Amino acid sequence: MPKVVVLRWGHRPRRDARLTTHVALTARALGASGLILANIEDEKIKETIEKVTKNWGGPFFFEMGTPWKEAVKDWKAKGGIVVHLTAYGENIQTSDMLQRIKESGKDILVIVGSQKVPREFFSEAFSDFNVAVGNQPHSECASLAVFLDRLFEGEELKKSFENAKVRIIPQKRGKKIASL
Ligand SMILES: C[S@@+](CC[C@H](N)C(=O)[O-])C[C@H]1O[C@@H](n2cnc3c(N)ncnc32)[C@H](O)[C@@H]1O
């Protein structure tokens, strides 16, 4: 399985706090190894995500403040590819782009926006693939979830997390949590 890291661009403190937290939780729960909050620092979100990882397991890293161009450059220098999730991209259902991504066998940096993203994101210099989860505008959280689930073909949902303090015991009804 390729290593996947999510780069969250355009976070607006306060306004995007809940959504960025959900992007990070989705990334962690659906098989990504970490999230980079580009260009900006938000201690509250870092604290929340690190607390979740401490209790529910990892590994999952949260990095913040890294300029996005630097993050992309580093990733490419290490041999990884960059996937930009955008409603304007190649449709994940009607094109063969997902197959091409999988066949590359390379680690993947997934960029999700919030507000309107810079034009450069679409260019060959930055994104290897512009991927649309349907060509309708919706949400960074939804597009990330669908992309990861299709990339990992559902296997990520069986993943067990390391060093967890608690784990949910699935039930038909009610809630059961085991302390480990
Ligand atoms: C709420 S949208 C805002 C997009 C912004 N209005 C623009 O034109 O770039 C925030 C992010 O959700 C993701 N997104 C929204 N719809 C998408 C889709 N259909 N496919 C893939 N990603 C999508 C993209 O990463 C986008 O940057």
PDB file of C-alpha atoms and ligand atoms in Angstrom:
ATOM      1  CA  MET A   1       0.000   0.000   0.000  1.00  0.00           C
ATOM      2  CA  PRO A   2       1.369   3.446  -0.824  1.00  0.00           C
ATOM      3  CA  LYS A   3       2.066   5.926   1.948  1.00  0.00           C
ATOM      4  CA  VAL A   4      -0.423   8.795   1.785  1.00  0.00           C
ATOM      5  CA  VAL A   5      -0.043  12.219   3.390  1.00  0.00           C
ATOM      6  CA  VAL A   6      -2.714  14.924   3.136  1.00  0.00           C
ATOM      7  CA  LEU A   7      -1.833  18.581   2.608  1.00  0.00           C
ATOM      8  CA  ARG A   8      -4.576  20.935   3.755  1.00  0.00           C
ATOM      9  CA  TRP A   9      -4.307  24.298   2.015  1.00  0.00           C
ATOM     10  CA  GLY A  10      -6.093  27.562   2.829  1.00  0.00           C
ATOM     11  CA  HIS A  11      -7.118  26.932   6.430  1.00  0.00           C
ATOM     12  CA  ARG A  12      -8.753  30.012   7.940  1.00  0.00           C
ATOM     13  CA  PRO A  13      -8.379  29.967  11.737  1.00  0.00           C
ATOM     14  CA  ARG A  14     -11.737  29.933  13.598  1.00  0.00           C
ATOM     15  CA  ARG A  15     -13.858  29.726  10.425  1.00  0.00           C
ATOM     16  CA  ASP A  16     -12.315  26.425   9.252  1.00  0.00           C
ATOM     17  CA  ALA A  17     -11.367  24.958  12.628  1.00  0.00           C
ATOM     18  CA  ARG A  18     -14.040  22.277  12.722  1.00  0.00           C
ATOM     19  CA  LEU A  19     -13.721  21.332   9.046  1.00  0.00           C
ATOM     20  CA  THR A  20      -9.915  21.134   9.126  1.00  0.00           C
ATOM     21  CA  THR A  21     -10.189  18.952  12.243  1.00  0.00           C
ATOM     22  CA  HIS A  22     -12.574  16.703  10.335  1.00  0.00           C
ATOM     23  CA  VAL A  23     -10.218  16.569   7.343  1.00  0.00           C
ATOM     24  CA  ALA A  24      -7.435  15.400   9.674  1.00  0.00           C
ATOM     25  CA  LEU A  25      -9.684  12.859  11.436  1.00  0.00           C
ATOM     26  CA  THR A  26     -10.852  11.526   8.074  1.00  0.00           C
ATOM     27  CA  ALA A  27      -7.266  11.287   6.825  1.00  0.00           C
ATOM     28  CA  ARG A  28      -6.248   9.324   9.937  1.00  0.00           C
ATOM     29  CA  ALA A  29      -9.288   7.031  10.017  1.00  0.00           C
ATOM     30  CA  LEU A  30      -9.098   6.242   6.296  1.00  0.00           C
ATOM     31  CA  GLY A  31      -5.483   5.205   6.099  1.00  0.00           C
ATOM     32  CA  ALA A  32      -3.333   8.330   5.603  1.00  0.00           C
ATOM     33  CA  SER A  33      -0.086   8.576   7.582  1.00  0.00           C
ATOM     34  CA  GLY A  34      -0.308  12.258   8.430  1.00  0.00           C
ATOM     35  CA  LEU A  35      -1.567  15.718   7.647  1.00  0.00           C
ATOM     36  CA  ILE A  36       0.344  18.870   6.793  1.00  0.00           C
ATOM     37  CA  LEU A  37      -1.506  22.088   7.583  1.00  0.00           C
ATOM     38  CA  ALA A  38       0.138  24.321   5.010  1.00  0.00           C
ATOM     39  CA  ASN A  39       1.439  27.816   5.704  1.00  0.00           C
ATOM     40  CA  ILE A  40      -0.408  28.342   8.958  1.00  0.00           C
ATOM     41  CA  GLU A  41      -0.257  27.179  12.561  1.00  0.00           C
ATOM     42  CA  ASP A  42      -3.277  26.244  14.637  1.00  0.00           C
ATOM     43  CA  GLU A  43      -2.301  24.854  18.047  1.00  0.00           C
ATOM     44  CA  LYS A  44      -5.868  23.936  18.986  1.00  0.00           C
ATOM     45  CA  ILE A  45      -6.282  21.589  16.013  1.00  0.00           C
ATOM     46  CA  LYS A  46      -2.843  20.059  16.593  1.00  0.00           C
ATOM     47  CA  GLU A  47      -3.789  19.386  20.226  1.00  0.00           C
ATOM     48  CA  THR A  48      -7.112  17.799  19.245  1.00  0.00           C
ATOM     49  CA  ILE A  49      -5.563  15.515  16.620  1.00  0.00           C
ATOM     50  CA  GLU A  50      -2.652  14.497  18.812  1.00  0.00           C
ATOM     51  CA  LYS A  51      -5.075  13.680  21.639  1.00  0.00           C
ATOM     52  CA  VAL A  52      -7.137  11.502  19.308  1.00  0.00           C
ATOM     53  CA  THR A  53      -4.009   9.704  18.083  1.00  0.00           C
ATOM     54  CA  LYS A  54      -2.788   9.206  21.668  1.00  0.00           C
ATOM     55  CA  ASN A  55      -6.086   7.620  22.716  1.00  0.00           C
ATOM     56  CA  TRP A  56      -7.215   5.864  19.546  1.00  0.00           C
ATOM     57  CA  GLY A  57      -3.795   4.959  18.106  1.00  0.00           C
ATOM     58  CA  GLY A  58      -1.616   5.737  15.157  1.00  0.00           C
ATOM     59  CA  PRO A  59       0.816   6.242  13.657  1.00  0.00           C
ATOM     60  CA  PHE A  60      -0.441   9.623  12.420  1.00  0.00           C
ATOM     61  CA  PHE A  61       1.524  12.861  12.360  1.00  0.00           C
ATOM     62  CA  PHE A  62       0.249  16.426  12.336  1.00  0.00           C
ATOM     63  CA  GLU A  63       2.610  19.032  10.909  1.00  0.00           C
ATOM     64  CA  MET A  64       1.765  22.712  10.529  1.00  0.00           C
ATOM     65  CA  GLY A  65       3.168  25.942   9.150  1.00  0.00           C
ATOM     66  CA  THR A  66       5.133  24.362   6.296  1.00  0.00           C
ATOM     67  CA  PRO A  67       4.872  26.493   3.132  1.00  0.00           C
ATOM     68  CA  TRP A  68       2.910  24.424   0.597  1.00  0.00           C
ATOM     69  CA  LYS A  69       5.461  24.895  -2.184  1.00  0.00           C
ATOM     70  CA  GLU A  70       8.188  23.553   0.088  1.00  0.00           C
ATOM     71  CA  ALA A  71       6.056  20.563   1.127  1.00  0.00           C
ATOM     72  CA  VAL A  72       5.324  19.696  -2.519  1.00  0.00           C
ATOM     73  CA  LYS A  73       8.957  20.149  -3.559  1.00  0.00           C
ATOM     74  CA  ASP A  74      10.196  17.917  -0.704  1.00  0.00           C
ATOM     75  CA  TRP A  75       7.623  15.260  -1.493  1.00  0.00           C
ATOM     76  CA  LYS A  76       8.580  15.158  -5.173  1.00  0.00           C
ATOM     77  CA  ALA A  77      12.277  15.155  -4.362  1.00  0.00           C
ATOM     78  CA  LYS A  78      11.651  11.977  -2.332  1.00  0.00           C
ATOM     79  CA  GLY A  79      10.027  10.355  -5.360  1.00  0.00           C
ATOM     80  CA  GLY A  80       6.364  10.808  -4.408  1.00  0.00           C
ATOM     81  CA  ILE A  81       3.495  11.961  -6.598  1.00  0.00           C
ATOM     82  CA  VAL A  82       1.005  14.758  -5.909  1.00  0.00           C
ATOM     83  CA  VAL A  83      -2.744  14.374  -6.302  1.00  0.00           C
ATOM     84  CA  HIS A  84      -4.843  17.539  -6.175  1.00  0.00           C
ATOM     85  CA  LEU A  85      -8.494  16.939  -5.341  1.00  0.00           C
ATOM     86  CA  THR A  86     -10.640  19.371  -7.305  1.00  0.00           C
ATOM     87  CA  ALA A  87     -14.089  19.389  -8.871  1.00  0.00           C
ATOM     88  CA  TYR A  88     -12.397  20.558 -12.112  1.00  0.00           C
ATOM     89  CA  GLY A  89     -10.143  17.507 -12.502  1.00  0.00           C
ATOM     90  CA  GLU A  90     -10.369  14.137 -14.256  1.00  0.00           C
ATOM     91  CA  ASN A  91     -13.407  12.270 -13.047  1.00  0.00           C
ATOM     92  CA  ILE A  92     -12.477   9.402 -10.697  1.00  0.00           C
ATOM     93  CA  GLN A  93     -15.295   7.259 -12.080  1.00  0.00           C
ATOM     94  CA  THR A  94     -15.086   7.906 -15.824  1.00  0.00           C
ATOM     95  CA  SER A  95     -11.320   8.172 -16.382  1.00  0.00           C
ATOM     96  CA  ASP A  96      -8.492   5.651 -15.824  1.00  0.00           C
ATOM     97  CA  MET A  97      -6.648   8.073 -13.569  1.00  0.00           C
ATOM     98  CA  LEU A  98      -7.025   6.034 -10.376  1.00  0.00           C
ATOM     99  CA  GLN A  99      -5.524   3.027 -12.126  1.00  0.00           C
ATOM    100  CA  ARG A 100      -2.604   5.177 -13.302  1.00  0.00           C
ATOM    101  CA  ILE A 101      -2.072   6.448  -9.753  1.00  0.00           C
ATOM    102  CA  LYS A 102      -2.091   2.901  -8.364  1.00  0.00           C
ATOM    103  CA  GLU A 103       0.213   1.599 -11.095  1.00  0.00           C
ATOM    104  CA  SER A 104       2.774   4.296 -10.325  1.00  0.00           C
ATOM    105  CA  GLY A 105       3.375   2.469  -7.017  1.00  0.00           C
ATOM    106  CA  LYS A 106       4.513   5.794  -5.563  1.00  0.00           C
ATOM    107  CA  ASP A 107       3.710   7.485  -2.265  1.00  0.00           C
ATOM    108  CA  ILE A 108       0.989  10.116  -2.600  1.00  0.00           C
ATOM    109  CA  LEU A 109       0.620  13.647  -1.302  1.00  0.00           C
ATOM    110  CA  VAL A 110      -3.080  14.527  -1.507  1.00  0.00           C
ATOM    111  CA  ILE A 111      -3.845  18.250  -1.649  1.00  0.00           C
ATOM    112  CA  VAL A 112      -7.235  19.506  -0.514  1.00  0.00           C
ATOM    113  CA  GLY A 113      -8.265  23.162  -0.558  1.00  0.00           C
ATOM    114  CA  SER A 114     -10.791  25.203   1.358  1.00  0.00           C
ATOM    115  CA  GLN A 115     -11.150  28.643  -0.215  1.00  0.00           C
ATOM    116  CA  LYS A 116     -10.340  29.078  -3.930  1.00  0.00           C
ATOM    117  CA  VAL A 117      -6.937  27.468  -4.589  1.00  0.00           C
ATOM    118  CA  PRO A 118      -4.009  29.095  -6.489  1.00  0.00           C
ATOM    119  CA  ARG A 119      -3.947  28.317 -10.231  1.00  0.00           C
ATOM    120  CA  GLU A 120      -0.501  26.755  -9.805  1.00  0.00           C
ATOM    121  CA  PHE A 121      -2.124  23.782  -8.062  1.00  0.00           C
ATOM    122  CA  PHE A 122      -3.418  22.641 -11.451  1.00  0.00           C
ATOM    123  CA  SER A 123      -0.058  22.894 -13.198  1.00  0.00           C
ATOM    124  CA  GLU A 124       2.224  20.000 -14.075  1.00  0.00           C
ATOM    125  CA  ALA A 125       4.931  21.512 -11.922  1.00  0.00           C
ATOM    126  CA  PHE A 126       2.852  20.854  -8.801  1.00  0.00           C
ATOM    127  CA  SER A 127       0.145  18.253  -9.309  1.00  0.00           C
ATOM    128  CA  ASP A 128       0.694  15.011 -11.173  1.00  0.00           C
ATOM    129  CA  PHE A 129      -3.052  14.387 -11.146  1.00  0.00           C
ATOM    130  CA  ASN A 130      -6.054  16.682 -10.778  1.00  0.00           C
ATOM    131  CA  VAL A 131      -8.728  14.345  -9.474  1.00  0.00           C
ATOM    132  CA  ALA A 132     -12.447  15.060  -9.345  1.00  0.00           C
ATOM    133  CA  VAL A 133     -14.711  13.021  -7.113  1.00  0.00           C
ATOM    134  CA  GLY A 134     -17.507  13.801  -9.529  1.00  0.00           C
ATOM    135  CA  ASN A 135     -17.457  17.146 -11.327  1.00  0.00           C
ATOM    136  CA  GLN A 136     -19.757  18.883  -8.876  1.00  0.00           C
ATOM    137  CA  PRO A 137     -18.428  21.136  -6.116  1.00  0.00           C
ATOM    138  CA  HIS A 138     -18.835  19.656  -2.619  1.00  0.00           C
ATOM    139  CA  SER A 139     -16.466  19.213   0.299  1.00  0.00           C
ATOM    140  CA  GLU A 140     -12.796  18.555   1.056  1.00  0.00           C
ATOM    141  CA  CYS A 141     -13.814  16.021   3.672  1.00  0.00           C
ATOM    142  CA  ALA A 142     -16.145  14.103   1.371  1.00  0.00           C
ATOM    143  CA  SER A 143     -13.726  14.113  -1.566  1.00  0.00           C
ATOM    144  CA  LEU A 144     -10.845  12.957   0.633  1.00  0.00           C
ATOM    145  CA  ALA A 145     -12.926  10.121   2.096  1.00  0.00           C
ATOM    146  CA  VAL A 146     -14.046   8.823  -1.300  1.00  0.00           C
ATOM    147  CA  PHE A 147     -10.558   9.139  -2.795  1.00  0.00           C
ATOM    148  CA  LEU A 148      -8.863   7.250   0.058  1.00  0.00           C
ATOM    149  CA  ASP A 149     -11.502   4.555   0.129  1.00  0.00           C
ATOM    150  CA  ARG A 150     -11.151   3.951  -3.618  1.00  0.00           C
ATOM    151  CA  LEU A 151      -7.371   4.065  -3.453  1.00  0.00           C
ATOM    152  CA  PHE A 152      -7.210   1.532  -0.609  1.00  0.00           C
ATOM    153  CA  GLU A 153     -10.221  -0.406  -1.943  1.00  0.00           C
ATOM    154  CA  GLY A 154     -11.888  -0.480   1.477  1.00  0.00           C
ATOM    155  CA  GLU A 155      -8.966  -2.331   3.130  1.00  0.00           C
ATOM    156  CA  GLU A 156      -8.200   0.771   5.242  1.00  0.00           C
ATOM    157  CA  LEU A 157     -11.465   0.232   7.127  1.00  0.00           C
ATOM    158  CA  LYS A 158     -10.069  -2.996   8.641  1.00  0.00           C
ATOM    159  CA  LYS A 159      -6.892  -1.322   9.831  1.00  0.00           C
ATOM    160  CA  SER A 160      -5.900  -1.723  13.487  1.00  0.00           C
ATOM    161  CA  PHE A 161      -4.180   1.260  15.028  1.00  0.00           C
ATOM    162  CA  GLU A 162      -0.952   0.921  17.010  1.00  0.00           C
ATOM    163  CA  ASN A 163      -0.523   1.928  20.656  1.00  0.00           C
ATOM    164  CA  ALA A 164      -4.197   2.716  21.146  1.00  0.00           C
ATOM    165  CA  LYS A 165      -5.490   3.184  24.687  1.00  0.00           C
ATOM    166  CA  VAL A 166      -9.072   2.441  23.700  1.00  0.00           C
ATOM    167  CA  ARG A 167     -10.770   0.471  20.987  1.00  0.00           C
ATOM    168  CA  ILE A 168     -14.416   0.168  19.948  1.00  0.00           C
ATOM    169  CA  ILE A 169     -15.882  -3.321  20.114  1.00  0.00           C
ATOM    170  CA  PRO A 170     -18.429  -3.293  17.291  1.00  0.00           C
ATOM    171  CA  GLN A 171     -21.969  -4.026  18.460  1.00  0.00           C
ATOM    172  CA  LYS A 172     -25.308  -4.510  16.784  1.00  0.00           C
ATOM    173  CA  ARG A 173     -26.638  -1.984  19.265  1.00  0.00           C
ATOM    174  CA  GLY A 174     -25.244   0.175  22.025  1.00  0.00           C
ATOM    175  CA  LYS A 175     -21.679   1.250  22.645  1.00  0.00           C
ATOM    176  CA  LYS A 176     -18.788  -0.887  23.888  1.00  0.00           C
ATOM    177  CA  ILE A 177     -15.260   0.385  24.380  1.00  0.00           C
ATOM    178  CA  ALA A 178     -12.297  -1.710  25.534  1.00  0.00           C
ATOM    179  CA  SER A 179      -9.434  -0.101  27.471  1.00  0.00           C
ATOM    180  CA  LEU A 180      -6.145  -1.566  26.289  1.00  0.00           C
TER     181      LEU A 180
HETATM  182  C1  LIG B   1     -15.554  23.699  -0.649  1.00  0.00           C
HETATM  183  S1  LIG B   1     -14.407  23.399  -1.927  1.00  0.00           S
HETATM  184  C2  LIG B   1     -14.103  25.037  -2.472  1.00  0.00           C
HETATM  185  C3  LIG B   1     -13.527  25.134  -3.837  1.00  0.00           C
HETATM  186  C4  LIG B   1     -13.343  26.566  -4.337  1.00  0.00           C
HETATM  187  N1  LIG B   1     -14.583  27.244  -4.428  1.00  0.00           N
HETATM  188  C5  LIG B   1     -12.646  26.520  -5.701  1.00  0.00           C
HETATM  189  O1  LIG B   1     -13.247  26.887  -6.675  1.00  0.00           O
HETATM  190  O2  LIG B   1     -11.508  26.061  -5.726  1.00  0.00           O
HETATM  191  C6  LIG B   1     -12.957  23.004  -0.991  1.00  0.00           C
HETATM  192  C7  LIG B   1     -12.166  21.849  -1.489  1.00  0.00           C
HETATM  193  O3  LIG B   1     -12.960  20.689  -1.554  1.00  0.00           O
HETATM  194  C8  LIG B   1     -12.426  19.810  -2.506  1.00  0.00           C
HETATM  195  N2  LIG B   1     -13.500  19.434  -3.454  1.00  0.00           N
HETATM  196  C9  LIG B   1     -14.717  19.986  -3.542  1.00  0.00           C
HETATM  197  N3  LIG B   1     -15.449  19.377  -4.487  1.00  0.00           N
HETATM  198  C10 LIG B   1     -14.671  18.406  -5.014  1.00  0.00           C
HETATM  199  C11 LIG B   1     -14.853  17.414  -6.023  1.00  0.00           C
HETATM  200  N4  LIG B   1     -15.993  17.293  -6.694  1.00  0.00           N
HETATM  201  N5  LIG B   1     -13.837  16.585  -6.294  1.00  0.00           N
HETATM  202  C12 LIG B   1     -12.652  16.673  -5.636  1.00  0.00           C
HETATM  203  N6  LIG B   1     -12.430  17.592  -4.660  1.00  0.00           N
HETATM  204  C13 LIG B   1     -13.419  18.442  -4.358  1.00  0.00           C
HETATM  205  C14 LIG B   1     -11.272  20.523  -3.180  1.00  0.00           C
HETATM  206  O4  LIG B   1     -10.052  20.092  -2.612  1.00  0.00           O
HETATM  207  C15 LIG B   1     -11.562  21.994  -2.850  1.00  0.00           C
HETATM  208  O5  LIG B   1     -10.401  22.782  -2.857  1.00  0.00           O
END
